[in-house]
XYZ file of C-alpha atoms in Angstrom:
525
model
C 105.404 46.554 121.404
C 104.199 46.278 124.966
C 106.709 43.541 125.672
C 109.601 45.646 124.344
C 108.574 48.655 126.442
C 108.453 46.572 129.606
C 111.912 45.196 128.903
C 113.444 48.570 128.113
C 113.092 50.097 131.578
C 115.414 47.772 133.514
C 117.810 47.755 130.543
C 118.179 51.544 130.735
C 118.802 51.404 134.483
C 121.607 48.903 134.040
C 125.186 49.732 134.900
C 127.002 50.716 131.672
C 129.436 47.805 132.054
C 126.603 45.287 132.527
C 124.750 46.722 129.534
C 127.806 46.299 127.318
C 128.306 42.761 128.711
C 124.750 41.877 127.664
C 125.344 43.358 124.219
C 128.339 41.047 123.865
C 126.142 38.033 124.658
C 126.856 37.383 128.358
C 124.523 37.613 131.313
C 125.648 39.060 134.638
C 126.576 36.157 136.961
C 129.251 37.586 139.237
C 128.426 40.232 141.830
C 129.051 43.741 140.399
C 130.069 45.855 143.375
C 133.717 46.783 142.835
C 134.424 50.533 142.713
C 137.207 52.172 140.699
C 139.358 52.433 143.823
C 138.924 48.747 144.707
C 139.686 47.695 141.134
C 142.756 49.957 141.074
C 143.857 48.463 144.396
C 143.757 44.914 143.023
C 145.479 45.944 139.774
C 148.160 47.850 141.702
C 148.610 44.911 144.089
C 149.102 42.513 141.187
C 151.899 44.675 139.784
C 153.180 45.686 143.236
C 156.059 47.949 144.065
C 158.423 45.366 145.548
C 157.547 41.993 144.076
C 159.114 42.493 140.671
C 162.143 44.564 141.587
C 163.266 42.904 144.817
C 163.950 39.294 143.705
C 165.731 40.223 140.439
C 167.490 43.395 141.601
C 170.706 41.606 142.624
C 171.164 39.609 139.421
C 170.295 42.560 137.159
C 172.718 44.843 139.020
C 175.454 42.243 138.648
C 175.303 42.074 134.838
C 176.230 45.657 133.960
C 176.257 47.787 137.117
C 173.908 50.510 138.344
C 173.519 52.819 135.319
C 172.147 50.099 133.063
C 169.687 48.996 135.756
C 168.509 52.528 136.598
C 168.023 53.714 133.001
C 166.626 50.328 131.999
C 163.601 51.039 134.188
C 162.977 54.318 132.331
C 163.231 52.653 128.907
C 160.948 49.743 129.855
C 158.400 52.104 131.480
C 158.249 54.139 128.262
C 157.385 51.129 126.100
C 155.019 49.718 128.730
C 152.823 52.788 128.268
C 152.212 51.781 124.638
C 151.061 48.324 125.717
C 148.869 49.756 128.477
C 147.221 52.338 126.218
C 146.477 49.707 123.557
C 144.940 47.407 126.167
C 142.938 50.200 127.807
C 141.173 50.941 124.507
C 140.242 47.274 124.040
C 139.146 46.930 127.675
C 136.821 49.892 127.245
C 135.092 48.123 124.353
C 135.034 44.601 125.881
C 134.497 44.780 129.669
C 134.326 40.999 130.302
C 136.084 38.828 132.867
C 137.537 36.647 130.090
C 139.375 39.805 129.060
C 142.369 39.042 126.842
C 141.181 35.852 125.167
C 137.675 37.251 124.758
C 139.205 40.325 123.125
C 141.329 38.133 120.849
C 138.293 36.140 119.680
C 136.195 39.167 118.780
C 138.977 41.296 117.301
C 140.378 38.512 115.087
C 137.003 37.950 113.397
C 135.020 34.751 112.751
C 137.745 32.985 110.730
C 140.744 33.454 113.036
C 138.856 34.221 116.238
C 138.731 30.689 117.703
C 142.457 30.045 117.114
C 143.469 33.489 118.410
C 141.284 32.979 121.444
C 142.769 29.533 122.091
C 146.385 30.774 121.935
C 145.694 33.841 124.057
C 143.713 31.949 126.684
C 146.374 29.346 127.256
C 149.257 31.836 127.270
C 147.428 33.924 129.842
C 146.498 30.911 131.969
C 150.097 29.653 132.002
C 151.424 33.122 132.816
C 149.031 33.794 135.668
C 149.455 30.414 137.365
C 153.252 30.712 137.100
C 152.803 34.249 138.484
C 151.409 32.808 141.717
C 154.584 30.704 141.904
C 156.889 33.711 141.458
C 155.213 35.480 144.382
C 155.328 32.379 146.574
C 159.020 31.805 145.762
C 160.135 35.396 146.294
C 157.990 35.666 149.432
C 159.668 32.538 150.810
C 163.076 33.982 149.893
C 162.294 37.164 151.847
C 161.035 35.109 154.804
C 164.238 33.050 154.656
C 166.279 36.259 155.052
C 164.045 37.518 157.889
C 164.551 34.244 159.805
C 168.309 34.389 159.172
C 168.636 37.954 160.505
C 166.319 37.285 163.458
C 168.416 34.308 164.575
C 171.802 36.016 164.449
C 172.783 36.464 160.757
C 174.876 34.097 158.667
C 178.044 35.218 160.480
C 176.473 34.854 163.927
C 175.182 31.306 163.563
C 171.731 32.286 162.288
C 169.338 29.729 160.815
C 169.281 29.598 157.025
C 166.163 27.683 155.945
C 167.091 24.495 154.026
C 165.376 23.539 150.769
C 162.690 21.369 152.371
C 161.607 24.191 154.684
C 161.769 26.668 151.799
C 159.375 24.422 149.854
C 157.058 24.241 152.887
C 156.932 28.052 153.016
C 156.212 28.156 149.270
C 153.349 25.660 149.573
C 151.934 27.342 152.702
C 151.713 30.739 151.013
C 149.959 29.211 147.998
C 147.390 27.455 150.212
C 146.732 30.581 152.307
C 146.015 32.588 149.144
C 143.648 29.876 147.904
C 141.799 29.788 151.245
C 141.369 33.577 151.261
C 140.147 33.504 147.666
C 137.353 31.087 148.540
C 135.720 33.790 150.677
C 133.483 36.514 149.264
C 135.107 39.016 146.959
C 134.592 41.827 149.475
C 137.183 40.147 151.725
C 139.753 40.172 148.926
C 138.857 43.730 147.977
C 139.231 44.845 151.604
C 142.635 43.141 151.876
C 143.703 44.762 148.615
C 142.761 48.202 149.935
C 145.061 47.441 152.888
C 147.627 46.362 150.292
C 147.628 49.645 148.360
C 148.171 51.649 151.575
C 150.739 49.111 152.795
C 152.746 49.569 149.637
C 152.325 53.330 149.327
C 153.266 54.000 152.966
C 155.828 51.183 153.150
C 157.310 52.251 149.834
C 157.651 55.859 150.948
C 159.269 54.765 154.228
C 161.848 52.599 152.437
C 162.537 55.074 149.633
C 163.033 57.990 152.073
C 164.520 56.213 155.087
C 167.038 53.847 153.468
C 169.357 56.504 151.963
C 169.060 58.597 155.155
C 170.006 55.672 157.416
C 172.925 54.454 155.282
C 176.249 55.732 156.680
C 177.451 56.590 153.193
C 175.606 56.940 149.914
C 176.917 56.457 146.423
C 177.441 59.525 144.263
C 174.965 60.470 141.548
C 177.632 59.862 138.927
C 178.062 56.282 140.222
C 174.309 55.548 140.204
C 173.504 57.150 136.846
C 176.694 56.607 134.815
C 178.657 53.673 136.285
C 178.857 50.621 134.037
C 180.488 47.544 135.599
C 180.552 44.159 133.888
C 180.170 41.231 136.295
C 181.888 38.783 133.964
C 183.587 36.810 136.772
C 180.253 35.832 138.318
C 177.884 35.876 135.318
C 180.208 34.654 132.572
C 178.705 37.223 130.179
C 181.416 38.781 127.980
C 179.336 40.951 125.616
C 178.409 44.444 126.841
C 175.176 44.717 124.783
C 174.127 41.264 126.032
C 174.836 42.293 129.634
C 172.680 45.413 129.183
C 169.831 43.326 127.752
C 169.964 41.005 130.781
C 170.113 43.947 133.199
C 166.753 45.116 131.784
C 165.060 41.861 132.860
C 164.185 43.190 136.327
C 162.201 46.034 134.749
C 160.514 43.826 132.157
C 159.510 41.345 134.867
C 158.149 44.113 137.105
C 156.119 46.164 134.636
C 153.162 43.982 133.771
C 150.078 42.704 135.561
C 148.042 45.845 134.923
C 145.495 43.685 133.073
C 144.228 42.530 136.485
C 141.670 45.338 136.279
C 140.352 43.789 133.060
C 139.786 40.422 134.762
C 137.469 42.094 137.259
C 135.376 44.101 134.818
C 132.298 41.914 135.271
C 132.460 42.783 138.964
C 133.279 46.508 138.549
C 130.784 49.362 138.363
C 131.072 51.367 135.123
C 133.741 48.950 133.888
C 133.863 50.379 130.364
C 135.291 53.590 131.896
C 136.851 52.439 135.166
C 138.704 49.448 133.664
C 140.909 51.608 131.382
C 141.446 54.182 134.157
C 142.638 51.431 136.534
C 145.016 49.985 133.907
C 146.702 53.310 133.109
C 146.758 54.515 136.724
C 148.519 51.306 137.791
C 151.246 51.802 135.176
C 151.755 55.434 136.198
C 152.032 54.705 139.914
C 154.382 51.740 139.477
C 156.594 53.592 136.963
C 157.300 56.368 139.484
C 157.449 54.318 142.658
C 159.508 51.554 141.067
C 162.185 53.945 139.853
C 162.340 55.607 143.285
C 162.767 52.172 144.934
C 165.591 51.208 142.545
C 167.326 54.538 143.204
C 166.973 54.159 146.993
C 168.543 50.682 146.918
C 171.336 51.716 144.544
C 172.300 54.930 146.374
C 172.458 52.956 149.649
C 174.976 50.320 148.497
C 177.983 50.272 150.843
C 180.286 47.682 149.246
C 179.261 46.370 145.828
C 181.345 43.172 145.805
C 180.375 42.280 149.398
C 176.688 42.077 148.409
C 177.333 38.790 146.597
C 179.758 37.244 149.120
C 178.389 33.847 150.318
C 179.984 34.527 153.721
C 178.145 37.842 154.296
C 175.358 38.298 156.852
C 172.599 37.210 154.428
C 174.651 34.333 152.933
C 174.870 36.189 149.604
C 171.371 34.884 148.855
C 169.348 38.098 148.707
C 171.033 41.366 147.694
C 168.282 43.794 148.850
C 168.355 42.166 152.312
C 172.113 42.766 152.525
C 171.704 46.426 151.457
C 169.114 46.929 154.219
C 171.289 45.129 156.761
C 174.410 47.156 155.878
C 172.470 50.425 156.206
C 170.836 49.729 159.585
C 173.675 47.779 161.156
C 176.152 50.403 160.063
C 174.094 53.145 161.716
C 172.538 51.419 164.751
C 174.706 48.274 165.178
C 171.705 45.956 165.007
C 169.495 44.473 162.307
C 166.063 45.400 163.737
C 165.372 48.113 161.159
C 166.357 45.810 158.293
C 164.025 43.095 159.625
C 161.088 45.530 159.847
C 161.588 46.743 156.273
C 162.016 43.176 155.011
C 158.691 42.377 156.642
C 157.144 45.301 154.723
C 158.573 43.823 151.516
C 157.329 40.346 152.479
C 153.839 41.813 152.975
C 154.002 43.091 149.418
C 154.699 39.574 148.130
C 151.802 38.270 150.214
C 149.360 40.819 148.805
C 150.689 40.355 145.270
C 150.243 36.586 145.402
C 146.730 37.003 146.716
C 145.789 39.332 143.842
C 147.375 37.131 141.177
C 145.473 34.134 142.570
C 142.281 36.185 142.176
C 143.142 37.023 138.550
C 144.258 33.475 137.658
C 141.033 31.983 139.017
C 138.942 34.452 136.980
C 140.740 33.511 133.754
C 140.387 29.760 134.430
C 136.715 30.310 135.258
C 136.111 32.287 132.058
C 137.944 29.734 129.880
C 136.013 26.902 131.555
C 132.766 28.768 130.915
C 133.691 28.573 127.226
C 134.624 24.851 127.528
C 138.316 25.427 126.799
C 139.759 23.374 129.690
C 139.410 19.630 130.385
C 136.587 18.961 132.896
C 135.280 22.495 132.286
C 131.983 21.758 134.023
C 133.907 21.397 137.305
C 136.111 24.491 137.055
C 133.375 26.878 135.918
C 131.230 26.311 139.000
C 130.573 29.456 141.047
C 129.951 29.108 144.790
C 126.189 29.723 145.238
C 126.569 31.989 148.275
C 130.012 33.550 147.921
C 129.728 34.065 144.143
C 133.394 33.231 143.568
C 134.847 30.503 141.261
C 136.251 28.452 144.168
C 137.049 25.299 142.131
C 139.133 27.357 139.698
C 140.989 28.883 142.661
C 142.064 25.482 143.960
C 143.034 24.217 140.508
C 145.427 27.187 140.147
C 146.867 26.538 143.631
C 147.441 22.841 142.913
C 149.300 23.517 139.634
C 151.367 26.242 141.335
C 152.439 23.775 144.045
C 153.494 21.250 141.385
C 155.601 23.964 139.699
C 157.454 24.503 142.975
C 158.365 20.878 143.707
C 161.720 21.059 141.800
C 162.899 23.491 144.534
C 164.133 20.402 146.398
C 166.637 19.515 143.666
C 167.237 22.465 141.295
C 168.729 25.893 142.062
C 167.360 27.757 139.027
C 163.645 27.222 139.712
C 162.952 30.927 140.176
C 164.572 31.814 136.833
C 162.417 29.262 135.042
C 159.143 30.197 136.782
C 159.836 33.916 136.221
C 160.465 33.359 132.511
C 157.369 31.171 132.076
C 155.274 33.728 133.955
C 156.505 36.708 131.938
C 156.337 35.034 128.509
C 152.880 33.597 129.158
C 151.433 36.690 130.782
C 152.941 39.335 128.489
C 152.690 37.062 125.441
C 148.951 36.890 126.054
C 148.790 40.667 125.589
C 150.243 40.379 122.080
C 147.371 38.423 120.509
C 144.504 40.937 120.971
C 146.831 43.893 120.360
C 147.961 42.415 117.020
C 144.348 41.609 116.093
C 143.288 45.176 116.939
C 146.114 46.522 114.774
C 145.173 44.585 111.625
C 141.349 44.511 111.885
C 139.083 46.757 109.832
C 138.110 49.813 111.855
C 134.440 49.508 110.824
C 134.225 46.213 112.770
C 135.304 47.789 116.075
C 132.705 49.223 118.431
C 134.615 51.817 120.439
C 134.076 52.312 124.143
C 134.506 55.587 126.074
C 138.322 55.260 125.769
C 139.138 55.374 122.042
C 142.454 55.966 120.239
C 141.098 56.778 116.784
C 143.821 57.102 114.136
C 146.575 56.607 116.723
C 145.619 52.967 117.299
C 147.804 51.436 114.547
C 151.137 53.055 115.542
C 150.405 52.509 119.248
C 149.528 48.834 118.690
C 152.567 48.284 116.445
C 155.034 49.614 119.032
C 153.256 47.631 121.770
C 153.326 44.395 119.742
C 157.020 44.691 118.810
C 157.930 45.465 122.429
C 156.067 42.365 123.656
C 157.859 40.186 121.081
C 161.211 41.546 122.258
C 160.318 40.995 125.932
C 159.291 37.372 125.363
C 162.462 36.706 123.358
C 164.901 37.937 126.011
C 163.341 35.773 128.729
C 164.299 32.713 126.663
C 168.000 33.660 126.698
C 170.603 31.972 128.923
C 171.312 34.176 131.956
C 174.624 32.631 133.065
C 177.652 31.212 131.254
C 179.049 28.683 130.736
C 175.771 26.841 130.287
C 175.589 23.821 132.594
C 172.756 21.860 134.215
C 172.879 24.320 137.125
C 172.768 27.495 134.996
C 170.545 26.350 132.118
C 167.345 28.386 131.580
C 164.678 25.676 131.560
C 161.898 28.046 130.431
C 162.310 27.398 126.651
C 162.044 23.638 127.218
C 159.087 23.869 129.617
C 157.229 26.350 127.421
C 158.132 24.477 124.242
C 156.712 21.212 125.557
C 153.621 22.854 127.085
C 152.734 25.014 124.088
C 153.426 22.147 121.644
C 150.939 19.952 123.511
C 148.361 22.755 123.506
C 148.830 23.319 119.752
C 148.673 19.555 119.102
C 145.411 19.424 121.053
C 144.111 22.233 118.835
C 145.066 20.539 115.564
C 143.863 17.064 116.548
C 140.682 17.896 118.409
C 139.960 21.350 119.851
C 139.606 23.166 116.499
C 136.534 21.025 115.796
C 134.592 22.273 118.818
C 136.306 25.280 120.400
C 134.658 28.397 119.003
C 135.990 30.916 121.523
C 133.733 32.703 123.996
C 130.342 31.032 124.322
C 127.460 33.475 124.742
C 124.943 32.703 127.453
C 122.307 35.264 126.389
C 120.133 34.702 123.355
C 120.707 37.104 120.474
C 117.571 39.126 119.811
C 116.635 40.714 116.478
C 119.919 39.541 114.986
C 121.935 41.930 117.147
C 124.419 41.191 119.916
């Protein structure tokens, strides 16, 4: 009895998140010093205001015009809330850094747990690493436009970065993020606090200033009701199909809120603060994102000119041309457009940094459970900095390999975006489905609990995720040629087939899902 009394005192003084972590069979290894605000900052930075909307805005606008794009954001935001609420409940019960695949293992039960965990872990890993690539690509695209406008625009003999230089920018960003992520977590958290203010202030400046600076603004009826098929440029003849494709910008933008879950082992009171950070991120992005789309759309001067290869931005980046038209039309120079593009570029920089943080945590957690080749290498935590530095550099190396086709192929961004979204969002589906079908008596609820609402919420969330993953496999341009082909189905098909083959041949014999590193006492976890 004496021994139990001595042990009980420190256990009672534990942070609630650490206590729950110990109950689940894990000891505290990472430094737990993240506050709710810091966790929210990283989650918000991973979603980011600009990084989803900006690169896909032009193509989504082209499919079916402004109304479909504007209302698409509202529809996607509505269904995203179901996914976020379902995940917040699970996060409250399982505040571990392995997050999604850990959830999948425990919710699916002893029979299906290892397989569910395996599928979820690999989907999430693929999605997050590809996510670093999407930020590096779009950041390089923004930088390409900044250089072009700074050197005199496309019409004035400006310098348009060739493919080799574009690839160098892509690789440089990836390496910078990896270097920053090898420092102590406080450095990343501090940068992410800068990020949230950067995006809030920068977002407000763009949303308010852009329509005010533009010489003319489109009417409300044009923005909210105009439907224009871009068949000549997209080759899409079906109106419903065009609407589906115009929603892609919203579906690509509204995820990443699980970043808060990846940091729960480093967050104070994670069983409460994790869910709050997830739902707060969705709320902020839903409002800010719609305002950003409206600001861009109201400020369009000449719709067809946005896509003209001979325009000032070489027809390569529609938001850059909208900014240029607004500021050049008013002030006869591009300085204002360059400043705002730099604000947008900063958003890509912060987003890539946060996604690198999340990706490394997932690789570390999966390695800790021996689910990756050479796991003993990738699960090592730096003794002083307490960060999984080897996992960081593995993610960076794979991301760089994903970007190498930039030298030869024009549709790299489409493929990386699709792989990122399907992997990342697809990973959400596994624990949500398991939560929906499991017996309620087997679930230990955390502070955030849905009760009887969990089945309908999880069902809507699961069906929405299935729909989202399906549309990212569709061709985006017609006729289908080598230049317009969506390579994502092939890349994902090959990758996931190899992962499933590995499971059937070998991994099912030894992979049991999350491996506890605390002994179970008295038969209880």
